[in-house]
PDB file of C-alpha atoms in Angstrom:
ATOM      1  CA  MET A 151      19.857  19.752  42.847  1.00 95.00           C
ATOM      2  CA  ILE A 152      17.956  19.428  39.582  1.00 97.00           C
ATOM      3  CA  VAL A 153      17.986  22.686  37.628  1.00 97.00           C
ATOM      4  CA  PRO A 154      16.341  23.819  34.381  1.00 95.00           C
ATOM      5  CA  ILE A 155      18.804  24.621  31.614  1.00 96.00           C
ATOM      6  CA  ALA A 156      18.676  25.776  28.017  1.00 96.00           C
ATOM      7  CA  LEU A 157      19.437  23.302  25.259  1.00 95.00           C
ATOM      8  CA  ARG A 158      22.364  25.534  24.256  1.00 94.00           C
ATOM      9  CA  THR A 159      23.877  25.073  27.731  1.00 96.00           C
ATOM     10  CA  ALA A 160      23.319  21.309  27.645  1.00 94.00           C
ATOM     11  CA  ARG A 161      24.934  21.052  24.207  1.00 93.00           C
ATOM     12  CA  ALA A 162      27.998  22.986  25.404  1.00 93.00           C
ATOM     13  CA  PHE A 163      28.335  20.763  28.481  1.00 94.00           C
ATOM     14  CA  ILE A 164      28.045  17.625  26.326  1.00 93.00           C
ATOM     15  CA  ALA A 165      30.654  18.914  23.869  1.00 91.00           C
ATOM     16  CA  TRP A 166      32.990  19.484  26.819  1.00 91.00           C
ATOM     17  CA  SER A 167      32.370  16.290  28.782  1.00 85.00           C
ATOM     18  CA  HIS A 168      30.812  13.437  26.791  1.00 82.00           C
ATOM     19  CA  ARG A 169      33.254  10.607  26.203  1.00 76.00           C
ATOM     20  CA  HIS A 170      32.196   9.420  22.745  1.00 77.00           C
ATOM     21  CA  LEU A 171      29.236  11.284  21.215  1.00 81.00           C
ATOM     22  CA  PRO A 172      28.666  14.825  19.972  1.00 78.00           C
ATOM     23  CA  PRO A 173      25.754  16.943  21.257  1.00 74.00           C
ATOM     24  CA  PRO A 174      22.336  16.053  19.789  1.00 83.00           C
ATOM     25  CA  GLN A 175      20.813  18.338  17.166  1.00 85.00           C
ATOM     26  CA  GLY A 176      17.462  18.909  18.831  1.00 85.00           C
ATOM     27  CA  ALA A 177      15.430  18.043  21.892  1.00 94.00           C
ATOM     28  CA  LYS A 178      12.099  18.283  23.648  1.00 96.00           C
ATOM     29  CA  PHE A 179      13.803  19.407  26.864  1.00 97.00           C
ATOM     30  CA  ALA A 180      17.102  19.518  28.734  1.00 97.00           C
ATOM     31  CA  ILE A 181      17.711  19.398  32.464  1.00 98.00           C
ATOM     32  CA  GLY A 182      20.776  19.777  34.611  1.00 98.00           C
ATOM     33  CA  VAL A 183      22.037  18.765  38.008  1.00 98.00           C
ATOM     34  CA  GLY A 184      24.170  21.114  40.031  1.00 97.00           C
ATOM     35  CA  THR A 185      25.814  21.569  43.378  1.00 95.00           C
ATOM     36  CA  GLU A 186      24.384  23.788  46.086  1.00 93.00           C
ATOM     37  CA  ALA A 187      27.027  26.332  45.056  1.00 94.00           C
ATOM     38  CA  GLY A 188      25.428  26.506  41.607  1.00 93.00           C
ATOM     39  CA  VAL A 189      28.048  24.541  39.674  1.00 96.00           C
ATOM     40  CA  LEU A 190      26.576  22.479  36.821  1.00 97.00           C
ATOM     41  CA  VAL A 191      27.861  18.895  37.111  1.00 97.00           C
ATOM     42  CA  GLY A 192      25.628  17.050  34.623  1.00 97.00           C
ATOM     43  CA  VAL A 193      22.988  17.330  31.931  1.00 97.00           C
ATOM     44  CA  ALA A 194      20.369  15.161  30.274  1.00 97.00           C
ATOM     45  CA  VAL A 195      18.761  15.844  26.906  1.00 97.00           C
ATOM     46  CA  ALA A 196      15.474  14.184  25.961  1.00 97.00           C
ATOM     47  CA  GLY A 197      13.785  14.170  22.575  1.00 97.00           C
ATOM     48  CA  ARG A 198      11.872  12.140  20.063  1.00 96.00           C
ATOM     49  CA  PRO A 199      13.069   8.555  19.782  1.00 95.00           C
ATOM     50  CA  VAL A 200      15.722   8.073  17.140  1.00 89.00           C
ATOM     51  CA  ALA A 201      14.216   4.743  16.033  1.00 90.00           C
ATOM     52  CA  ARG A 202      11.047   5.323  13.997  1.00 92.00           C
ATOM     53  CA  ALA A 203       9.434   2.235  15.508  1.00 94.00           C
ATOM     54  CA  PHE A 204       9.477   3.893  18.950  1.00 96.00           C
ATOM     55  CA  ASP A 205       8.293   7.321  17.759  1.00 96.00           C
ATOM     56  CA  ASP A 206       4.662   6.709  18.718  1.00 97.00           C
ATOM     57  CA  GLY A 207       3.925  10.017  20.456  1.00 96.00           C
ATOM     58  CA  HIS A 208       3.997   8.372  23.905  1.00 97.00           C
ATOM     59  CA  THR A 209       7.718   7.553  24.080  1.00 98.00           C
ATOM     60  CA  ILE A 210      10.589   9.923  24.769  1.00 98.00           C
ATOM     61  CA  GLU A 211      14.293   9.113  24.551  1.00 97.00           C
ATOM     62  CA  VAL A 212      17.154  10.415  26.651  1.00 97.00           C
ATOM     63  CA  THR A 213      19.480  11.010  23.723  1.00 94.00           C
ATOM     64  CA  ARG A 214      22.451  12.257  25.780  1.00 94.00           C
ATOM     65  CA  LEU A 215      23.462  12.149  29.394  1.00 95.00           C
ATOM     66  CA  ALA A 216      26.783  13.608  30.523  1.00 94.00           C
ATOM     67  CA  THR A 217      28.305  14.382  33.912  1.00 95.00           C
ATOM     68  CA  ASP A 218      31.647  15.355  35.332  1.00 95.00           C
ATOM     69  CA  GLY A 219      31.704  12.157  37.400  1.00 93.00           C
ATOM     70  CA  THR A 220      29.877  13.514  40.445  1.00 95.00           C
ATOM     71  CA  PRO A 221      28.400  10.546  42.366  1.00 95.00           C
ATOM     72  CA  ASN A 222      24.668   9.932  41.798  1.00 96.00           C
ATOM     73  CA  ALA A 223      24.372  12.683  39.172  1.00 97.00           C
ATOM     74  CA  CYS A 224      23.408  10.249  36.385  1.00 96.00           C
ATOM     75  CA  SER A 225      20.636   8.546  38.341  1.00 97.00           C
ATOM     76  CA  ALA A 226      19.351  11.922  39.582  1.00 97.00           C
ATOM     77  CA  LEU A 227      19.132  13.179  35.982  1.00 98.00           C
ATOM     78  CA  LEU A 228      17.431  10.014  34.717  1.00 98.00           C
ATOM     79  CA  GLY A 229      14.887  10.124  37.547  1.00 97.00           C
ATOM     80  CA  ALA A 230      14.178  13.798  36.899  1.00 98.00           C
ATOM     81  CA  ALA A 231      13.850  13.166  33.158  1.00 98.00           C
ATOM     82  CA  TRP A 232      11.268  10.444  33.840  1.00 98.00           C
ATOM     83  CA  ARG A 233       9.292  12.660  36.239  1.00 97.00           C
ATOM     84  CA  ALA A 234       9.306  15.536  33.712  1.00 97.00           C
ATOM     85  CA  SER A 235       8.318  13.180  30.893  1.00 98.00           C
ATOM     86  CA  ARG A 236       5.404  11.764  32.863  1.00 97.00           C
ATOM     87  CA  ALA A 237       4.249  15.312  33.692  1.00 97.00           C
ATOM     88  CA  MET A 238       4.280  16.049  29.943  1.00 97.00           C
ATOM     89  CA  GLY A 239       2.093  12.991  29.271  1.00 97.00           C
ATOM     90  CA  TYR A 240       4.711  10.514  28.051  1.00 97.00           C
ATOM     91  CA  ARG A 241       4.164   6.893  29.023  1.00 97.00           C
ATOM     92  CA  ARG A 242       7.608   5.524  28.279  1.00 98.00           C
ATOM     93  CA  LEU A 243      11.198   6.717  28.494  1.00 98.00           C
ATOM     94  CA  ILE A 244      13.985   4.881  26.688  1.00 98.00           C
ATOM     95  CA  THR A 245      17.717   5.297  26.388  1.00 97.00           C
ATOM     96  CA  TYR A 246      20.709   3.349  25.178  1.00 94.00           C
ATOM     97  CA  THR A 247      24.097   2.562  26.654  1.00 94.00           C
ATOM     98  CA  ARG A 248      27.104   0.961  25.086  1.00 91.00           C
ATOM     99  CA  ALA A 249      27.211  -2.781  25.758  1.00 93.00           C
ATOM    100  CA  ASP A 250      30.445  -2.355  27.732  1.00 92.00           C
ATOM    101  CA  GLU A 251      28.830   0.061  30.233  1.00 92.00           C
ATOM    102  CA  PRO A 252      27.350  -1.507  33.407  1.00 94.00           C
ATOM    103  CA  GLY A 253      24.065   0.446  33.623  1.00 95.00           C
ATOM    104  CA  THR A 254      24.277   0.953  37.381  1.00 95.00           C
ATOM    105  CA  SER A 255      22.814   4.477  37.259  1.00 96.00           C
ATOM    106  CA  LEU A 256      19.986   3.345  34.991  1.00 97.00           C
ATOM    107  CA  ARG A 257      18.979   0.579  37.385  1.00 97.00           C
ATOM    108  CA  ALA A 258      19.174   3.033  40.301  1.00 96.00           C
ATOM    109  CA  ALA A 259      16.741   5.321  38.453  1.00 96.00           C
ATOM    110  CA  GLY A 260      14.291   2.452  37.842  1.00 97.00           C
ATOM    111  CA  LEU A 261      15.069   1.644  34.208  1.00 98.00           C
ATOM    112  CA  HIS A 262      15.161  -1.959  33.024  1.00 97.00           C
ATOM    113  CA  HIS A 263      17.365  -3.697  30.479  1.00 97.00           C
ATOM    114  CA  VAL A 264      15.036  -4.476  27.579  1.00 97.00           C
ATOM    115  CA  ALA A 265      17.181  -5.634  24.671  1.00 97.00           C
ATOM    116  CA  ASP A 266      20.683  -5.982  23.328  1.00 96.00           C
ATOM    117  CA  ARG A 267      21.320  -4.281  20.008  1.00 93.00           C
ATOM    118  CA  PRO A 268      24.193  -5.561  17.864  1.00 90.00           C
ATOM    119  CA  ALA A 269      26.807  -3.259  16.408  1.00 87.00           C
ATOM    120  CA  ARG A 270      25.949  -1.859  12.984  1.00 75.00           C
ATOM    121  CA  THR A 271      28.304  -0.630  10.316  1.00 72.00           C
ATOM    122  CA  GLY A 272      26.593   2.772  10.060  1.00 65.00           C
ATOM    123  CA  TRP A 273      24.090   4.633   7.921  1.00 65.00           C
ATOM    124  CA  ASP A 274      26.461   5.819   5.193  1.00 68.00           C
ATOM    125  CA  CYS A 275      25.590   4.715   1.665  1.00 74.00           C
ATOM    126  CA  PRO A 276      26.458   6.021  -1.835  1.00 79.00           C
ATOM    127  CA  SER A 277      22.983   7.471  -2.436  1.00 81.00           C
ATOM    128  CA  ARG A 278      22.938   9.296   0.904  1.00 74.00           C
ATOM    129  CA  PRO A 279      26.389   9.865   2.415  1.00 75.00           C
ATOM    130  CA  ARG A 280      26.549  10.369   6.170  1.00 67.00           C
ATOM    131  CA  ASP A 281      29.379  11.049   8.578  1.00 68.00           C
ATOM    132  CA  SER A 282      29.977   8.684  11.481  1.00 60.00           C
ATOM    133  CA  ARG A 283      28.630  10.123  14.728  1.00 58.00           C
ATOM    134  CA  GLY A 284      30.675   7.958  17.065  1.00 56.00           C
ATOM    135  CA  HIS A 285      28.280   5.075  17.612  1.00 57.00           C
ATOM    136  CA  ASP A 286      28.876   2.973  14.501  1.00 63.00           C
ATOM    137  CA  ASP A 287      30.365  -0.480  15.135  1.00 75.00           C
ATOM    138  CA  VAL A 288      29.319  -0.366  18.817  1.00 86.00           C
ATOM    139  CA  ALA A 289      26.916  -2.856  20.398  1.00 92.00           C
ATOM    140  CA  ARG A 290      24.259  -1.153  22.520  1.00 93.00           C
ATOM    141  CA  VAL A 291      21.733  -1.956  25.240  1.00 96.00           C
ATOM    142  CA  LEU A 292      18.162  -0.600  25.209  1.00 97.00           C
ATOM    143  CA  TRP A 293      16.780   0.503  28.588  1.00 98.00           C
ATOM    144  CA  GLU A 294      13.267   1.669  29.471  1.00 97.00           C
ATOM    145  CA  ILE A 295      10.928   2.761  32.190  1.00 97.00           C
ATOM    146  CA  SER A 296       7.215   2.999  31.484  1.00 95.00           C
ATOM    147  CA  ARG A 297       3.808   3.202  32.991  1.00 85.00           C
ATOM    148  CA  THR A 298       0.707   1.450  31.860  1.00 63.00           C
ATOM    149  CA  PRO A 299      -2.391   3.646  31.473  1.00 52.00           C
ATOM    150  CA  GLY A 300      -4.618   3.324  34.515  1.00 44.00           C
ATOM    151  CA  THR A 301      -1.826   2.494  36.948  1.00 41.00           C
ATOM    152  CA  CYS A 302       0.266   4.700  39.138  1.00 43.00           C
ATOM    153  CA  ASN A 303       3.808   3.862  37.980  1.00 44.00           C
ATOM    154  CA  SER A 304       4.214   0.286  36.833  1.00 43.00           C
ATOM    155  CA  THR A 305       6.928  -0.751  34.425  1.00 43.00           C
ATOM    156  CA  THR A 306       6.390  -3.027  31.465  1.00 40.00           C
ATOM    157  CA  SER A 307       8.589  -4.451  28.808  1.00 38.00           C
ATOM    158  CA  ALA A 308       8.718  -3.153  25.257  1.00 40.00           C
ATOM    159  CA  ARG A 309       7.184  -6.432  24.163  1.00 37.00           C
ATOM    160  CA  GLY A 310       4.016  -5.765  26.140  1.00 38.00           C
ATOM    161  CA  GLY A 311       4.848  -8.209  28.937  1.00 37.00           C
ATOM    162  CA  GLY A 312       3.769  -8.001  32.514  1.00 36.00           C
ATOM    163  CA  ALA A 313       5.209  -5.974  35.346  1.00 35.00           C
ATOM    164  CA  ARG A 314       8.919  -6.326  36.020  1.00 30.00           C
TER     165      ARG A 314
END
């Protein structure tokens, strides 16, 4: 069952269960998935896109998704995040996975593989030092689901291509 949760709760769950990233700093919303007994088994956090090029006011990014391994929890969270995003007026939802992850849950939720992103050395530089956040030197895959204005729920590529 999809359940509303506070960002504080989502951050605590991510700190406890996410394999390689810390909780995000902020968010537009967080949602959870739980058992009928009320046990939280997964969370998704959505916020402004990290990449400035995607921060157009119509795109939202799932910045973290974490579960305890419960079957179908990831795809349930991604589907719920897309439904909530559409209800809020967003036209596109994006997220990233590591290149070594299969993306099965993303495909099940209707997202499409858009692009491969090469590993980068990080954002640290002498003029503006930054700590590594766990995703430096890791190749990633960009996924998306979107709707074109005037249609019910079609998906298009980030490059403005036709329906997939």
